[in-house]
PDB file of C-alpha atoms in Angstrom:
ATOM      1  CA  UNK A1344     -48.213 -34.966   8.614  1.00 48.00           C
ATOM      2  CA  UNK A1345     -47.744 -34.295   4.917  1.00 48.00           C
ATOM      3  CA  UNK A1346     -51.074 -32.445   4.921  1.00 45.00           C
ATOM      4  CA  UNK A1347     -49.878 -30.071   7.713  1.00 40.00           C
ATOM      5  CA  UNK A1348     -46.641 -29.431   5.838  1.00 42.00           C
ATOM      6  CA  UNK A1349     -48.552 -28.432   2.666  1.00 47.00           C
ATOM      7  CA  UNK A1350     -50.999 -26.317   4.620  1.00 40.00           C
ATOM      8  CA  UNK A1351     -48.223 -24.442   6.454  1.00 39.00           C
ATOM      9  CA  UNK A1352     -46.165 -23.629   3.359  1.00 42.00           C
ATOM     10  CA  UNK A1353     -49.155 -22.744   1.209  1.00 43.00           C
ATOM     11  CA  UNK A1354     -50.341 -20.340   3.924  1.00 44.00           C
ATOM     12  CA  UNK A1355     -46.890 -18.771   4.163  1.00 44.00           C
ATOM     13  CA  UNK A1356     -46.783 -18.179   0.421  1.00 46.00           C
ATOM     14  CA  UNK A1357     -50.033 -16.205   0.451  1.00 46.00           C
ATOM     15  CA  UNK A1358     -48.742 -13.542   2.864  1.00 45.00           C
ATOM     16  CA  UNK A1359     -46.317 -11.598   0.719  1.00 49.00           C
ATOM     17  CA  UNK A1360     -45.341  -8.061   1.519  1.00 45.00           C
ATOM     18  CA  UNK A1361     -45.045  -5.768  -1.472  1.00 46.00           C
ATOM     19  CA  UNK A1362     -42.546  -3.012  -0.683  1.00 43.00           C
ATOM     20  CA  UNK A1363     -44.041  -0.919  -3.489  1.00 45.00           C
ATOM     21  CA  UNK A1364     -46.973  -0.229  -1.159  1.00 43.00           C
ATOM     22  CA  UNK A1365     -44.710   1.942   0.992  1.00 46.00           C
ATOM     23  CA  UNK A1366     -43.556   4.042  -1.960  1.00 51.00           C
ATOM     24  CA  UNK A1367     -46.844   5.926  -2.148  1.00 57.00           C
ATOM     25  CA  UNK A1368     -46.553   9.654  -1.529  1.00 62.00           C
ATOM     26  CA  UNK A1369     -49.345  11.037   0.625  1.00 76.00           C
ATOM     27  CA  UNK A1370     -48.124  14.588   1.030  1.00 86.00           C
ATOM     28  CA  UNK A1371     -48.288  17.831  -0.851  1.00 89.00           C
ATOM     29  CA  UNK A1372     -45.151  19.962  -1.137  1.00 93.00           C
ATOM     30  CA  UNK A1373     -44.981  23.713  -1.736  1.00 95.00           C
ATOM     31  CA  UNK A1374     -41.672  25.504  -2.364  1.00 96.00           C
ATOM     32  CA  UNK A1375     -41.321  29.029  -0.931  1.00 97.00           C
ATOM     33  CA  UNK A1376     -38.756  31.641  -1.992  1.00 97.00           C
ATOM     34  CA  UNK A1377     -38.260  34.366   0.613  1.00 96.00           C
ATOM     35  CA  UNK A1378     -35.598  36.279   2.517  1.00 95.00           C
ATOM     36  CA  UNK A1379     -37.570  35.949   5.781  1.00 96.00           C
ATOM     37  CA  UNK A1380     -36.162  34.145   8.808  1.00 96.00           C
ATOM     38  CA  UNK A1381     -37.906  30.831   9.572  1.00 95.00           C
ATOM     39  CA  UNK A1382     -39.767  32.059  12.669  1.00 96.00           C
ATOM     40  CA  UNK A1383     -41.056  35.162  10.846  1.00 97.00           C
ATOM     41  CA  UNK A1384     -42.277  33.110   7.907  1.00 97.00           C
ATOM     42  CA  UNK A1385     -44.061  30.714  10.291  1.00 97.00           C
ATOM     43  CA  UNK A1386     -45.690  33.704  12.006  1.00 97.00           C
ATOM     44  CA  UNK A1387     -46.973  35.121   8.697  1.00 97.00           C
ATOM     45  CA  UNK A1388     -48.206  31.727   7.519  1.00 97.00           C
ATOM     46  CA  UNK A1389     -50.134  31.349  10.789  1.00 97.00           C
ATOM     47  CA  UNK A1390     -51.779  34.720  10.108  1.00 96.00           C
ATOM     48  CA  UNK A1391     -52.809  33.765   6.562  1.00 94.00           C
ATOM     49  CA  UNK A1392     -53.850  30.131   7.047  1.00 93.00           C
ATOM     50  CA  UNK A1393     -56.003  28.509   9.752  1.00 90.00           C
ATOM     51  CA  UNK A1394     -53.002  26.737  11.289  1.00 93.00           C
ATOM     52  CA  UNK A1395     -50.669  27.343  14.220  1.00 96.00           C
ATOM     53  CA  UNK A1396     -47.117  26.358  13.268  1.00 96.00           C
ATOM     54  CA  UNK A1397     -44.703  26.245  16.194  1.00 96.00           C
ATOM     55  CA  UNK A1398     -40.981  25.513  16.421  1.00 96.00           C
ATOM     56  CA  UNK A1399     -40.313  21.785  16.676  1.00 92.00           C
ATOM     57  CA  UNK A1400     -37.544  20.401  18.883  1.00 90.00           C
ATOM     58  CA  UNK A1401     -37.147  17.655  16.296  1.00 87.00           C
ATOM     59  CA  UNK A1402     -35.223  19.338  13.530  1.00 85.00           C
ATOM     60  CA  UNK A1403     -34.690  17.480  10.273  1.00 86.00           C
ATOM     61  CA  UNK A1404     -31.205  15.972  10.346  1.00 85.00           C
ATOM     62  CA  UNK A1405     -29.372  14.656   7.298  1.00 80.00           C
ATOM     63  CA  UNK A1406     -25.877  13.346   6.661  1.00 80.00           C
ATOM     64  CA  UNK A1407     -23.873  14.416   3.637  1.00 77.00           C
ATOM     65  CA  UNK A1408     -20.263  13.729   2.701  1.00 76.00           C
ATOM     66  CA  UNK A1409     -19.206  17.004   4.381  1.00 72.00           C
ATOM     67  CA  UNK A1410     -20.845  16.019   7.691  1.00 75.00           C
ATOM     68  CA  UNK A1411     -24.206  16.209   9.462  1.00 83.00           C
ATOM     69  CA  UNK A1412     -26.523  19.172   9.478  1.00 86.00           C
ATOM     70  CA  UNK A1413     -29.947  20.162  10.814  1.00 89.00           C
ATOM     71  CA  UNK A1414     -32.786  22.000   9.109  1.00 92.00           C
ATOM     72  CA  UNK A1415     -35.209  24.001  11.220  1.00 93.00           C
ATOM     73  CA  UNK A1416     -38.773  22.745  11.325  1.00 94.00           C
ATOM     74  CA  UNK A1417     -42.083  24.276  12.377  1.00 97.00           C
ATOM     75  CA  UNK A1418     -44.976  21.884  12.930  1.00 96.00           C
ATOM     76  CA  UNK A1419     -48.756  21.901  13.342  1.00 96.00           C
ATOM     77  CA  UNK A1420     -51.191  18.990  13.538  1.00 94.00           C
ATOM     78  CA  UNK A1421     -54.787  19.655  12.504  1.00 89.00           C
ATOM     79  CA  UNK A1422     -56.838  17.250  14.676  1.00 90.00           C
ATOM     80  CA  UNK A1423     -60.098  17.946  12.878  1.00 88.00           C
ATOM     81  CA  UNK A1424     -58.798  16.895   9.445  1.00 83.00           C
ATOM     82  CA  UNK A1425     -55.911  14.648  10.636  1.00 86.00           C
ATOM     83  CA  UNK A1426     -53.450  16.692   8.556  1.00 89.00           C
ATOM     84  CA  UNK A1427     -49.830  17.433   9.508  1.00 92.00           C
ATOM     85  CA  UNK A1428     -48.195  20.699   8.419  1.00 95.00           C
ATOM     86  CA  UNK A1429     -44.414  21.120   8.353  1.00 96.00           C
ATOM     87  CA  UNK A1430     -42.473  24.221   7.384  1.00 97.00           C
ATOM     88  CA  UNK A1431     -38.900  23.088   6.713  1.00 95.00           C
ATOM     89  CA  UNK A1432     -35.808  25.086   5.919  1.00 95.00           C
ATOM     90  CA  UNK A1433     -34.127  24.026   2.647  1.00 94.00           C
ATOM     91  CA  UNK A1434     -30.699  25.590   3.174  1.00 93.00           C
ATOM     92  CA  UNK A1435     -28.228  24.932   5.947  1.00 89.00           C
ATOM     93  CA  UNK A1436     -24.477  24.821   6.448  1.00 84.00           C
ATOM     94  CA  UNK A1437     -21.944  22.231   7.495  1.00 80.00           C
ATOM     95  CA  UNK A1438     -18.902  23.629   9.300  1.00 73.00           C
ATOM     96  CA  UNK A1439     -15.640  21.768   8.820  1.00 70.00           C
ATOM     97  CA  UNK A1440     -12.376  22.457  10.598  1.00 65.00           C
ATOM     98  CA  UNK A1441      -9.570  22.710   8.059  1.00 64.00           C
ATOM     99  CA  UNK A1442      -6.056  22.369   9.433  1.00 56.00           C
ATOM    100  CA  UNK A1443      -3.392  24.106   7.316  1.00 55.00           C
ATOM    101  CA  UNK A1444      -1.110  21.524   5.687  1.00 54.00           C
ATOM    102  CA  UNK A1445       1.397  23.834   3.989  1.00 56.00           C
ATOM    103  CA  UNK A1446       4.529  25.209   5.597  1.00 59.00           C
ATOM    104  CA  UNK A1447       4.143  28.974   5.587  1.00 60.00           C
ATOM    105  CA  UNK A1448       3.306  31.886   7.848  1.00 59.00           C
ATOM    106  CA  UNK A1449      -0.294  30.640   8.312  1.00 58.00           C
ATOM    107  CA  UNK A1450       0.386  26.902   8.662  1.00 58.00           C
ATOM    108  CA  UNK A1451      -0.609  26.809  12.355  1.00 59.00           C
ATOM    109  CA  UNK A1452      -3.983  28.409  11.731  1.00 63.00           C
ATOM    110  CA  UNK A1453      -7.101  26.247  11.647  1.00 65.00           C
ATOM    111  CA  UNK A1454      -9.918  27.574   9.553  1.00 69.00           C
ATOM    112  CA  UNK A1455     -13.591  26.771   9.637  1.00 70.00           C
ATOM    113  CA  UNK A1456     -14.931  26.102   6.182  1.00 77.00           C
ATOM    114  CA  UNK A1457     -18.646  26.464   5.663  1.00 77.00           C
ATOM    115  CA  UNK A1458     -20.374  24.363   3.014  1.00 84.00           C
ATOM    116  CA  UNK A1459     -23.964  25.084   1.965  1.00 88.00           C
ATOM    117  CA  UNK A1460     -26.197  21.998   2.128  1.00 88.00           C
ATOM    118  CA  UNK A1461     -29.750  21.591   0.810  1.00 91.00           C
ATOM    119  CA  UNK A1462     -32.571  19.424   2.130  1.00 92.00           C
ATOM    120  CA  UNK A1463     -33.684  18.905  -1.482  1.00 92.00           C
ATOM    121  CA  UNK A1464     -30.628  19.656  -3.659  1.00 91.00           C
ATOM    122  CA  UNK A1465     -32.691  19.551  -6.848  1.00 92.00           C
ATOM    123  CA  UNK A1466     -34.526  22.698  -5.639  1.00 93.00           C
ATOM    124  CA  UNK A1467     -31.579  24.890  -4.568  1.00 93.00           C
ATOM    125  CA  UNK A1468     -33.437  28.151  -5.194  1.00 95.00           C
ATOM    126  CA  UNK A1469     -36.206  27.310  -2.716  1.00 96.00           C
ATOM    127  CA  UNK A1470     -35.657  28.671   0.801  1.00 97.00           C
ATOM    128  CA  UNK A1471     -38.398  26.653   2.545  1.00 97.00           C
ATOM    129  CA  UNK A1472     -40.868  23.874   1.896  1.00 96.00           C
ATOM    130  CA  UNK A1473     -44.365  23.591   3.289  1.00 96.00           C
ATOM    131  CA  UNK A1474     -45.060  19.863   3.512  1.00 94.00           C
ATOM    132  CA  UNK A1475     -48.684  18.929   4.113  1.00 92.00           C
ATOM    133  CA  UNK A1476     -49.210  15.260   5.060  1.00 88.00           C
ATOM    134  CA  UNK A1477     -52.384  13.143   4.692  1.00 79.00           C
ATOM    135  CA  UNK A1478     -53.980  15.691   2.413  1.00 68.00           C
ATOM    136  CA  UNK A1479     -56.561  13.534   0.576  1.00 64.00           C
ATOM    137  CA  UNK A1480     -59.383  15.880  -0.549  1.00 58.00           C
ATOM    138  CA  UNK A1481     -59.713  18.198   2.438  1.00 55.00           C
ATOM    139  CA  UNK A1482     -57.337  20.836   1.083  1.00 65.00           C
ATOM    140  CA  UNK A1483     -57.417  23.456  -1.646  1.00 82.00           C
ATOM    141  CA  UNK A1484     -53.804  23.796  -2.834  1.00 82.00           C
ATOM    142  CA  UNK A1485     -54.496  26.821  -5.042  1.00 86.00           C
ATOM    143  CA  UNK A1486     -56.030  28.656  -2.105  1.00 90.00           C
ATOM    144  CA  UNK A1487     -53.049  27.857   0.127  1.00 91.00           C
ATOM    145  CA  UNK A1488     -50.563  29.066  -2.504  1.00 93.00           C
ATOM    146  CA  UNK A1489     -52.599  32.240  -3.015  1.00 94.00           C
ATOM    147  CA  UNK A1490     -52.451  33.020   0.717  1.00 94.00           C
ATOM    148  CA  UNK A1491     -48.707  32.341   0.815  1.00 95.00           C
ATOM    149  CA  UNK A1492     -48.032  34.734  -2.076  1.00 95.00           C
ATOM    150  CA  UNK A1493     -49.840  37.462  -0.119  1.00 94.00           C
ATOM    151  CA  UNK A1494     -47.017  37.452   2.465  1.00 95.00           C
ATOM    152  CA  UNK A1495     -45.022  40.586   1.730  1.00 92.00           C
ATOM    153  CA  UNK A1496     -41.476  39.180   1.562  1.00 93.00           C
ATOM    154  CA  UNK A1497     -42.413  35.979  -0.286  1.00 95.00           C
ATOM    155  CA  UNK A1498     -41.291  36.278  -3.906  1.00 96.00           C
ATOM    156  CA  UNK A1499     -42.362  32.910  -5.343  1.00 95.00           C
ATOM    157  CA  UNK A1500     -44.551  29.974  -4.312  1.00 96.00           C
ATOM    158  CA  UNK A1501     -45.094  26.839  -6.375  1.00 95.00           C
ATOM    159  CA  UNK A1502     -46.101  23.187  -6.078  1.00 93.00           C
ATOM    160  CA  UNK A1503     -43.309  20.654  -6.243  1.00 92.00           C
ATOM    161  CA  UNK A1504     -43.855  17.577  -8.391  1.00 88.00           C
ATOM    162  CA  UNK A1505     -43.029  14.895  -5.823  1.00 84.00           C
ATOM    163  CA  UNK A1506     -42.167  12.444  -8.616  1.00 84.00           C
ATOM    164  CA  UNK A1507     -39.181  14.648  -9.548  1.00 82.00           C
ATOM    165  CA  UNK A1508     -37.633  14.576  -6.080  1.00 84.00           C
ATOM    166  CA  UNK A1509     -34.533  12.375  -6.048  1.00 84.00           C
ATOM    167  CA  UNK A1510     -33.857  12.882  -2.332  1.00 81.00           C
ATOM    168  CA  UNK A1511     -37.314  11.827  -1.049  1.00 81.00           C
ATOM    169  CA  UNK A1512     -35.771  10.161   1.994  1.00 78.00           C
ATOM    170  CA  UNK A1513     -34.901  13.607   3.367  1.00 76.00           C
ATOM    171  CA  UNK A1514     -38.636  14.270   3.669  1.00 82.00           C
ATOM    172  CA  UNK A1515     -39.286  11.276   5.920  1.00 79.00           C
ATOM    173  CA  UNK A1516     -39.604  12.577   9.477  1.00 68.00           C
TER     174      UNK A1516
END
């Protein structure tokens, strides 16, 4: 019996799960500055790159202290290379109802207050992100950025250093 006890507990000790294994980033992130609407940008990206982004029903939802908000998302899965492409909006708004608390002429008026919220607050100037999952070696990032800069209303395109993102959890979807 003592032998079985030792065998069981020695086996259990050898099967540890290292949570650091899940911290690995396997995506490439490109920030895009543009005044284009999301659907127009997706259309132009589809023209420039060999992908077919389409509006996803599953928007990216995050909770902030002001409330919950959604960010539009366009998605394409490349079966041949097993690569996922996501175009995600970086800026959204949270609407809050503010009831007047002072006694004056306007005290009965409720006002909606809009607060700007960012998917990645450390990149407030970026309008959209192109997130490319499972990239490995099948992708030429310089070529992709070059094609994105050719879109007329795109002012800036750059790679985001994923190690500098504090709000990485917002990119898990």
